[in-house]
PDB file of C-alpha atoms in Angstrom:
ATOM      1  CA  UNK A   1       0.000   0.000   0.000  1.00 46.00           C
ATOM      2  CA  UNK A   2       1.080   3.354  -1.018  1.00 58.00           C
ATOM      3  CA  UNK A   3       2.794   5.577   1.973  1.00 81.00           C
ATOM      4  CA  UNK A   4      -0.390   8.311   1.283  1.00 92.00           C
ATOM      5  CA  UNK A   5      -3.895   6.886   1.228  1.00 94.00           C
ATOM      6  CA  UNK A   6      -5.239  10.338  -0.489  1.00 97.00           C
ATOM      7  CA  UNK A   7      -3.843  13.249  -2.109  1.00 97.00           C
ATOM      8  CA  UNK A   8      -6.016  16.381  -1.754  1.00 98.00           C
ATOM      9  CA  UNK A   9      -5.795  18.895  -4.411  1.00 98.00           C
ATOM     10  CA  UNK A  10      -6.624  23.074  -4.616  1.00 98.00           C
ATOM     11  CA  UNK A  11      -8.316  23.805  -7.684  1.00 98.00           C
ATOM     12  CA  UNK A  12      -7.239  27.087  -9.527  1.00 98.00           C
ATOM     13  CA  UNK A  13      -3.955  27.247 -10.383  1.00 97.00           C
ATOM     14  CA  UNK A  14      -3.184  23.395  -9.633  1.00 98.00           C
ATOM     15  CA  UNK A  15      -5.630  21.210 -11.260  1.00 98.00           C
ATOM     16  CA  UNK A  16      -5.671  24.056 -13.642  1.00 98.00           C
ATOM     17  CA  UNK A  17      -3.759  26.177 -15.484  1.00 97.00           C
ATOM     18  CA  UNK A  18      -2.966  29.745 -14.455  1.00 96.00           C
ATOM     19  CA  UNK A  19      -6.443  31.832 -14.149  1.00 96.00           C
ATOM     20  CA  UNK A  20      -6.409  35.170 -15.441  1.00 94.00           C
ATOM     21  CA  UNK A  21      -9.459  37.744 -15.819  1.00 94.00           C
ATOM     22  CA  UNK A  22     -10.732  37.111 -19.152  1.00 94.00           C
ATOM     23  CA  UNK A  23     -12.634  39.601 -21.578  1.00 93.00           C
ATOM     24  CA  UNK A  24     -16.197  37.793 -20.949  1.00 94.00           C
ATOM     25  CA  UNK A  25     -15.936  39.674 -17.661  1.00 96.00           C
ATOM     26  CA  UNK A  26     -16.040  42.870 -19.672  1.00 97.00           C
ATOM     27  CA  UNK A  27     -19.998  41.569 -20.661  1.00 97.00           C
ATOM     28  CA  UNK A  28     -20.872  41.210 -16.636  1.00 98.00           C
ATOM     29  CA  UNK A  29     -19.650  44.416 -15.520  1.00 98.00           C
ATOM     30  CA  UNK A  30     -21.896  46.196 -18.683  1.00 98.00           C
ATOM     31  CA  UNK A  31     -25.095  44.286 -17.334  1.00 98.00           C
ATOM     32  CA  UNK A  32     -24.343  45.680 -14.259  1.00 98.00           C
ATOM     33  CA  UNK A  33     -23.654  49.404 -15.482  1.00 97.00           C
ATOM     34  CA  UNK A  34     -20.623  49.505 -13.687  1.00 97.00           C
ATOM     35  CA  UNK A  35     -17.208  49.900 -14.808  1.00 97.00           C
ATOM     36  CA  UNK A  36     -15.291  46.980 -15.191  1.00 96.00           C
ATOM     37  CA  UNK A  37     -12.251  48.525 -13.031  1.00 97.00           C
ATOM     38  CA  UNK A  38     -15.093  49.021 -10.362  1.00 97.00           C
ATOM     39  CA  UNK A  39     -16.416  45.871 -10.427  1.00 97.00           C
ATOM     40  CA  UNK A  40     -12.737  44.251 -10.857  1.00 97.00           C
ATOM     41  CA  UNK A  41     -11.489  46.080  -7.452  1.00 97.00           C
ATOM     42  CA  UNK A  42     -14.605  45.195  -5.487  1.00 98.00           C
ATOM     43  CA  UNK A  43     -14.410  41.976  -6.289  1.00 97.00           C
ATOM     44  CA  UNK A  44     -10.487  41.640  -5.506  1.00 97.00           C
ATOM     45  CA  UNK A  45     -11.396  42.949  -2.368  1.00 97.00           C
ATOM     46  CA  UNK A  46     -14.050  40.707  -1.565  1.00 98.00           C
ATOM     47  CA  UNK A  47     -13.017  37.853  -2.355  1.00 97.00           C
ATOM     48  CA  UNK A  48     -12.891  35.924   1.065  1.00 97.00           C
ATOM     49  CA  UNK A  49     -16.363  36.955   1.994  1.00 97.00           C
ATOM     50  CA  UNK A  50     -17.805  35.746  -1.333  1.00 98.00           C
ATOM     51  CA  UNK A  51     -15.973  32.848  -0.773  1.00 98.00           C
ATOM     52  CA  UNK A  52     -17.274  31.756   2.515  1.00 98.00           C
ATOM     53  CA  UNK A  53     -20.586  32.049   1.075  1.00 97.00           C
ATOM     54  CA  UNK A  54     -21.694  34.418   3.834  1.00 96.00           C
ATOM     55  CA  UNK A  55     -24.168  37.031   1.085  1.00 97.00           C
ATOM     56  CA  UNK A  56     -26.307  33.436   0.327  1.00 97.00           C
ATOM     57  CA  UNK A  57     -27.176  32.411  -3.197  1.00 97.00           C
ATOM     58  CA  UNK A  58     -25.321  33.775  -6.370  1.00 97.00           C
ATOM     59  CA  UNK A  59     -27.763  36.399  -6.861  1.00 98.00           C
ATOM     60  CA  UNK A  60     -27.778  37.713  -3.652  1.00 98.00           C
ATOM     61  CA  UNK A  61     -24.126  37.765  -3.485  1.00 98.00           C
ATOM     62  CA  UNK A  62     -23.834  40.042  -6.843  1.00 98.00           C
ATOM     63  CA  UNK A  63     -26.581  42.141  -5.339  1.00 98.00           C
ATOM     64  CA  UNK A  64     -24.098  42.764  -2.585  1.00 98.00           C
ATOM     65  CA  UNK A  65     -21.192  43.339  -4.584  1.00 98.00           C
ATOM     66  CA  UNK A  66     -23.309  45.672  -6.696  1.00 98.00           C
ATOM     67  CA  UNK A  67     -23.877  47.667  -3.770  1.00 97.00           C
ATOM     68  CA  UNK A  68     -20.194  48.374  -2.673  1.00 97.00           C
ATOM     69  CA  UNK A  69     -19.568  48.918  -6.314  1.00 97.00           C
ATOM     70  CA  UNK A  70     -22.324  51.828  -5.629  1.00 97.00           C
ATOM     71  CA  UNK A  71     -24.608  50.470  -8.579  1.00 98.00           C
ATOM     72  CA  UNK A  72     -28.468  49.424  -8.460  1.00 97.00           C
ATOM     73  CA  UNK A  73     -29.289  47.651 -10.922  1.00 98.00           C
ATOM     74  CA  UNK A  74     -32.623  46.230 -12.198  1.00 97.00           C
ATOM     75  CA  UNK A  75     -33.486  41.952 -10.970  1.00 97.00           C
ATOM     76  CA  UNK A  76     -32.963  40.941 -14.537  1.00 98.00           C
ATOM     77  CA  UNK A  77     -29.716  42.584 -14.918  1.00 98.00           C
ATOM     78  CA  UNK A  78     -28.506  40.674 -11.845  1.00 98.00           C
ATOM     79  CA  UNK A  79     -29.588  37.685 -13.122  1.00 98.00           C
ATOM     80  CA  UNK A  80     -28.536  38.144 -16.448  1.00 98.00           C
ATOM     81  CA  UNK A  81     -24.779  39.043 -14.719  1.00 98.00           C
ATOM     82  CA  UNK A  82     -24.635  36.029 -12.668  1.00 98.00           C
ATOM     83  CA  UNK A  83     -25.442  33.904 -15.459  1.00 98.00           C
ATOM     84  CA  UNK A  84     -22.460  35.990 -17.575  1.00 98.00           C
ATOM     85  CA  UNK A  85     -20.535  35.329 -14.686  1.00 97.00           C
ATOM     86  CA  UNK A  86     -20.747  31.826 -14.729  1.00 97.00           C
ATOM     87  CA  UNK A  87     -19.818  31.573 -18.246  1.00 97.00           C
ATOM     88  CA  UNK A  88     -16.881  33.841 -18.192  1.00 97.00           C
ATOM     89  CA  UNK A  89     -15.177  32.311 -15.329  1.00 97.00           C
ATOM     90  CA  UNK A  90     -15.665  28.702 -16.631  1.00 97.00           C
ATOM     91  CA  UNK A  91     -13.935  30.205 -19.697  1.00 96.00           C
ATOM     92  CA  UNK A  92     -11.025  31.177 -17.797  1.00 96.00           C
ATOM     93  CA  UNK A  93     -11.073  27.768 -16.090  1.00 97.00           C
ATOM     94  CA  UNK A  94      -8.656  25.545 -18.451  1.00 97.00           C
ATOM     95  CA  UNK A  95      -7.285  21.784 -16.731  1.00 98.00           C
ATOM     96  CA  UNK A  96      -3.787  21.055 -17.222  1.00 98.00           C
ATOM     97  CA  UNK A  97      -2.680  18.200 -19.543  1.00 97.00           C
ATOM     98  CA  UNK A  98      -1.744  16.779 -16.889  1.00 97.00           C
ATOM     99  CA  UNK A  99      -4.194  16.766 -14.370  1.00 98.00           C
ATOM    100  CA  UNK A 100      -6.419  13.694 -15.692  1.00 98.00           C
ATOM    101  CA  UNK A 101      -3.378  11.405 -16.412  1.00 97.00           C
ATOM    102  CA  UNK A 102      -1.998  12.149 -12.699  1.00 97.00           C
ATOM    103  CA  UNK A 103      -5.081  11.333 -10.767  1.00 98.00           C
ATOM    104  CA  UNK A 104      -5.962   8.316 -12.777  1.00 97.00           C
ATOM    105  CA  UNK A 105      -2.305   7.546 -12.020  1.00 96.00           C
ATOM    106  CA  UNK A 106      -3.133   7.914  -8.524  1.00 96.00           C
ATOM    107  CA  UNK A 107      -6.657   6.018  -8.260  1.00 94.00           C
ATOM    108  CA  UNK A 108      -4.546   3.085 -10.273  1.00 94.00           C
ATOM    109  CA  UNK A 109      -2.694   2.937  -7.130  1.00 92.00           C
ATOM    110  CA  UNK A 110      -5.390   3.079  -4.397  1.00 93.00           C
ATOM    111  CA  UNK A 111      -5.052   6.119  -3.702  1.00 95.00           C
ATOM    112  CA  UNK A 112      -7.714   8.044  -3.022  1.00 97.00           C
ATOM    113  CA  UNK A 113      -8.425  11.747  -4.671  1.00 98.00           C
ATOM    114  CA  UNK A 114     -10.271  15.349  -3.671  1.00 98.00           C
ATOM    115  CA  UNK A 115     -10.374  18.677  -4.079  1.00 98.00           C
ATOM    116  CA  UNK A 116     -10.256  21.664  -1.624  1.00 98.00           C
ATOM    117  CA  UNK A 117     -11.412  24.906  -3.048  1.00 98.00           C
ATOM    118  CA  UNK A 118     -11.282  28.425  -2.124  1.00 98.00           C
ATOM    119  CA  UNK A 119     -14.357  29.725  -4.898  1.00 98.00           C
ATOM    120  CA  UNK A 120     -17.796  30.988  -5.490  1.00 98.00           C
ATOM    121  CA  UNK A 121     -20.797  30.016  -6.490  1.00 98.00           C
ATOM    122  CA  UNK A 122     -19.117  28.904 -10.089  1.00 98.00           C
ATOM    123  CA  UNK A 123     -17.017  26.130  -9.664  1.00 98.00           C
ATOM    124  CA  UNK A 124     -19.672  23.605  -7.770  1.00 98.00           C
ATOM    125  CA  UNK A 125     -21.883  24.469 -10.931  1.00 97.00           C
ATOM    126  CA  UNK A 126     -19.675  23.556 -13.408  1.00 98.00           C
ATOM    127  CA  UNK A 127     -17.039  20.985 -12.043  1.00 98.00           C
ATOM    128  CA  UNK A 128     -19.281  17.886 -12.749  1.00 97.00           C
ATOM    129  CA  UNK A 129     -19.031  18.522 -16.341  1.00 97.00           C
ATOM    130  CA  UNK A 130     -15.417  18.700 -16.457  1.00 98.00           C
ATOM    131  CA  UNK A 131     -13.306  15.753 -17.289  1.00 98.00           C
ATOM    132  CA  UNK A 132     -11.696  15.938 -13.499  1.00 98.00           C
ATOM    133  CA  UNK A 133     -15.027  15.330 -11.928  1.00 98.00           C
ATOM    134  CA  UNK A 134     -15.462  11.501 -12.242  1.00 98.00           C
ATOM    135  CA  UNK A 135     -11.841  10.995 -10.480  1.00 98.00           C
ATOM    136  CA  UNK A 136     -12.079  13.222  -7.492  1.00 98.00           C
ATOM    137  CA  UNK A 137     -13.591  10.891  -4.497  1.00 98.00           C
ATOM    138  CA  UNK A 138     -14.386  14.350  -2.611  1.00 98.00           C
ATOM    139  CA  UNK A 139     -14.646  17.749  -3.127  1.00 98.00           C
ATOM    140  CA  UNK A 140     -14.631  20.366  -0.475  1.00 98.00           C
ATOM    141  CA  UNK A 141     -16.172  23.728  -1.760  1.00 98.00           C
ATOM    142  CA  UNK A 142     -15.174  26.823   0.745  1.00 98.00           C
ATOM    143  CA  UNK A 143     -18.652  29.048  -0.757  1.00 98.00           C
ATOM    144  CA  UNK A 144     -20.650  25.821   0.561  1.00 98.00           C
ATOM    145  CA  UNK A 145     -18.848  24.762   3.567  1.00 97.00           C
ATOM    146  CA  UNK A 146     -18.564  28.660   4.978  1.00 97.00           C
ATOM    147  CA  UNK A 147     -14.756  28.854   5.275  1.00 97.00           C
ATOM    148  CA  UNK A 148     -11.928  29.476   3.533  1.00 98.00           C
ATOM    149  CA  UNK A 149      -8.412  28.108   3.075  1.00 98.00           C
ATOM    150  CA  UNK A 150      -6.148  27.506   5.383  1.00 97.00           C
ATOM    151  CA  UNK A 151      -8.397  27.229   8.159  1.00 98.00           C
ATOM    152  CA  UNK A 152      -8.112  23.339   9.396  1.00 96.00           C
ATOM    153  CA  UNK A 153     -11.629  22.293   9.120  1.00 97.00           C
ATOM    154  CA  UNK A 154     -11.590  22.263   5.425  1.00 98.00           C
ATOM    155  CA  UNK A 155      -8.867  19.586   5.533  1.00 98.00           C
ATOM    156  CA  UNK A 156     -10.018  17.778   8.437  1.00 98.00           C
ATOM    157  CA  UNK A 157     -13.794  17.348   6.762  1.00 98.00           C
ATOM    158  CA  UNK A 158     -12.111  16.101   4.011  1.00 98.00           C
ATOM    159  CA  UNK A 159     -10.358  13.671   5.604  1.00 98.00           C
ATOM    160  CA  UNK A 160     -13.368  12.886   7.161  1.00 97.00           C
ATOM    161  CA  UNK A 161     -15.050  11.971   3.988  1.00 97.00           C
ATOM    162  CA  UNK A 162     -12.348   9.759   2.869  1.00 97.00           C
ATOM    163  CA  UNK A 163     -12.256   8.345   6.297  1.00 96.00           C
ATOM    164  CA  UNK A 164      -7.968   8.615   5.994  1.00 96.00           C
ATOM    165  CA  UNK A 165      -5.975  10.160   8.770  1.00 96.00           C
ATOM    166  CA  UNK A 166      -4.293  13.371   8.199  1.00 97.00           C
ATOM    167  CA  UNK A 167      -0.806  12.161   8.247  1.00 95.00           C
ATOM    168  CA  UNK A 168      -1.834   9.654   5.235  1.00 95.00           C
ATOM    169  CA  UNK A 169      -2.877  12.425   3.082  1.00 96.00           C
ATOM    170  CA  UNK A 170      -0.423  14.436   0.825  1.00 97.00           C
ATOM    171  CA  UNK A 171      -1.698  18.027  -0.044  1.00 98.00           C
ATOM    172  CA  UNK A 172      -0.739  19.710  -3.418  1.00 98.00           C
ATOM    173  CA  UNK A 173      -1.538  23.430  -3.947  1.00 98.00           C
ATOM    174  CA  UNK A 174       0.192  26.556  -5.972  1.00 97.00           C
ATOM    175  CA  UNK A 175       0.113  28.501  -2.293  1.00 96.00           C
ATOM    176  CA  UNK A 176      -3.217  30.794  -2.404  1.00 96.00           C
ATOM    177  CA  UNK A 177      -4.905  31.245   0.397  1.00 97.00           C
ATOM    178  CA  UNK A 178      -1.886  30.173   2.818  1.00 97.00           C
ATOM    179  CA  UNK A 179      -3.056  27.034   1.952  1.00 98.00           C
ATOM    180  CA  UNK A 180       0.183  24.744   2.152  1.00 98.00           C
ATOM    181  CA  UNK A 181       0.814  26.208   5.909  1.00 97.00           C
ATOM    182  CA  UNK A 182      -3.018  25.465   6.364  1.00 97.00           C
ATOM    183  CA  UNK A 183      -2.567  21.808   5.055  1.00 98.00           C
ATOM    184  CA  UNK A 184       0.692  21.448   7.407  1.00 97.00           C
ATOM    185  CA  UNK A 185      -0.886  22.107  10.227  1.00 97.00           C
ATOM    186  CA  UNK A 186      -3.882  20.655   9.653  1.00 97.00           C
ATOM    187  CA  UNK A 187      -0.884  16.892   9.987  1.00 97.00           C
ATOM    188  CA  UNK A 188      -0.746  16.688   6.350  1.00 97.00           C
ATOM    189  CA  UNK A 189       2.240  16.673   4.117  1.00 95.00           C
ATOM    190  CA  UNK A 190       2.061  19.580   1.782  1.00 97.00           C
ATOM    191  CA  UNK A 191       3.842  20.028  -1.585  1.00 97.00           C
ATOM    192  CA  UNK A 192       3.336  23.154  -3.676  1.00 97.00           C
ATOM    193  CA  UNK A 193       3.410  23.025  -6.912  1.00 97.00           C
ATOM    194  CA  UNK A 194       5.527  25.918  -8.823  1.00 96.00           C
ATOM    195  CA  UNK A 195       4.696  25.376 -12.397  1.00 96.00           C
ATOM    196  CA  UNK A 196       5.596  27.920 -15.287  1.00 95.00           C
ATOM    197  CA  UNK A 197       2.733  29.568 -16.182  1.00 95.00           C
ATOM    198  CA  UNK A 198       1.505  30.600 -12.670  1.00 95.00           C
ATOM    199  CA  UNK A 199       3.442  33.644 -13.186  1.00 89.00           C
ATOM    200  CA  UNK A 200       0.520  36.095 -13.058  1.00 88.00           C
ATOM    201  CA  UNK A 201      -1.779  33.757 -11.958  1.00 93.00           C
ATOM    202  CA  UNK A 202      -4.673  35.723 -10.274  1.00 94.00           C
ATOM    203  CA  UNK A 203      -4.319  34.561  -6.843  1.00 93.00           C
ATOM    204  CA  UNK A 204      -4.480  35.811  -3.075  1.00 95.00           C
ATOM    205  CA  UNK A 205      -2.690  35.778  -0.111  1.00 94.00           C
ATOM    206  CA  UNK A 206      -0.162  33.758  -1.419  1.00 94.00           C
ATOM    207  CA  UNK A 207       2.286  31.678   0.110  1.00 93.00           C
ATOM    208  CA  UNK A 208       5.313  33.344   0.736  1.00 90.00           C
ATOM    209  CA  UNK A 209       8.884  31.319   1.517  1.00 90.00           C
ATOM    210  CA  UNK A 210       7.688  28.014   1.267  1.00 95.00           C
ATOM    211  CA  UNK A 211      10.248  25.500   2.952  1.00 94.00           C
ATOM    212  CA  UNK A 212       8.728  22.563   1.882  1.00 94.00           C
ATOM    213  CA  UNK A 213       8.855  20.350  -0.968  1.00 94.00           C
ATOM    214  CA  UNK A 214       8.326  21.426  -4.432  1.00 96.00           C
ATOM    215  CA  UNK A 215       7.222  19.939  -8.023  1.00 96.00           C
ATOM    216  CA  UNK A 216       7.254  21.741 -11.652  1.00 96.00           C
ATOM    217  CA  UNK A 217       4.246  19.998 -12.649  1.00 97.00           C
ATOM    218  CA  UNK A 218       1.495  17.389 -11.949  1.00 97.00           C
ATOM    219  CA  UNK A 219       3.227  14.478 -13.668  1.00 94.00           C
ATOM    220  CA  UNK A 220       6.143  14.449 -10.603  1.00 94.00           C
ATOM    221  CA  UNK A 221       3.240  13.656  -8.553  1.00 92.00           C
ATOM    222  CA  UNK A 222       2.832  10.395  -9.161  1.00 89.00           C
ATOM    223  CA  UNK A 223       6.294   9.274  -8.906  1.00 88.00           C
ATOM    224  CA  UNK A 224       6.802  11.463  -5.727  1.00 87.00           C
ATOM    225  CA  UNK A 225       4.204   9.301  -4.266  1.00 87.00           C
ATOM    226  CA  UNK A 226       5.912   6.211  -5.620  1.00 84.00           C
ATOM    227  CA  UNK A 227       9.194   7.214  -4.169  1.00 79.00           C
ATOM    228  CA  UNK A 228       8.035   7.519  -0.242  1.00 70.00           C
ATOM    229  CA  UNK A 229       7.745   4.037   1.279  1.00 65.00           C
ATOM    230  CA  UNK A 230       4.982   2.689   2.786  1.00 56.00           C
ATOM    231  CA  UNK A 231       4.120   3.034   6.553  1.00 53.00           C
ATOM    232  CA  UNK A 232       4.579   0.585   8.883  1.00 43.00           C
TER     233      UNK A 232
END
């Protein structure tokens, strides 16, 4: 039996390639009537609380934002936006090459797959249609469990829906969120993943001076996990 019974995964930025703002965010901000460099600032700074899921539904949420963004627009705008929304960050959303090969590499070993995410309301939406979906055994969503990365119950109820310990489980992340610290202390082994492109990756409170270990790309994974020797 492998050394790690599960390898836990962030989303954006690892399972994926880098995320940057595309222009179908230009068409949201126009429903809205609000500038896009309005609506691009508020939602920067906002991030964690949209993330936690504390404004409710999707709608709700860009009602809220509309309001710090001082705009008031009309029910159907909002839905229209969210809707926009959707569709503009799933364009952004691109999986690496590598991503299916490396979990399938790890499910051919018994080892057991899931995703921890720091998002909104998008990614639960569209995830199951991605080609991801049928290999992750769990996924942890922060906008639907009501916290964000790296607080410890993210990991731990992840664990607990795997039903692995957290020293069995290997966490691999591009360091948003604090998230590698988050995954260490939570007793897992965390392994950040510094790939090329995630040079302006749109990404917050990042990691900074990681000490731990380090891969260019999903395909070490596998072999990392190959190379530590089973427990005993």
């Amino acid at each position: 039996m492998p050394r790690y019974q599960a390898v836990l995964f962030d989303f954006f930025g690892t399972l994926t390639r880098r995320v940057q703002r595309g222009a179908a965010h230009h068409v949201t901000a126009e429903l809205l009537g609000c500038p896009v460099d309005t609506l691009t600032a508020v939602l920067d700074r906002t991030f964690y609380q949209r993330a936690s899921g504390r404004h409710g539904t999707a709608e709700a949420t860009l009602r809220w934002v509309c309001a710090q963004a001082g705009v008031q627009p009309s029910d159907d705008a909002v839905r229209a936006a969210v809707a926009s929304r959707h569709r503009a960050i799933r364009a952004d959303t691109r999986l690496r090459d590598e991503a299916v090969p490396a979990l399938a590499g790890l499910r051919h070993r018994g080892v057991r797959t899931g995703v921890i995410s720091d998002c909104t309301h998008e990614l639960p939406a569209f995830l199951p249609q991605l080609a991801v979906a049928p290999l992750l055994d769990v996924r942890i969503f922060s906008v639907q469990f009501g916290r964000c990365k790296p607080d410890p119950a993210l990991y731990l109820a992840a664990c607990c829906r795997l039903d692995v310990r957290p020293q069995d489980c290997l966490y691999v992340g591009d360091g948003g969120s604090q998230e590698l610290t988050g995954a260490r202390r939570a007793g897992m082994t965390a392994v950040r993943l510094a790939a090329p492109d995630l040079a302006g990756h749109l990404v917050f409170d990042a990691e900074q001076g990681w000490d731990g270990p380090v891969i260019g790309s999903l395909s070490e994974l596998v072999d990392l996990v190959d190379a530590v020797p089973a427990a005993r």
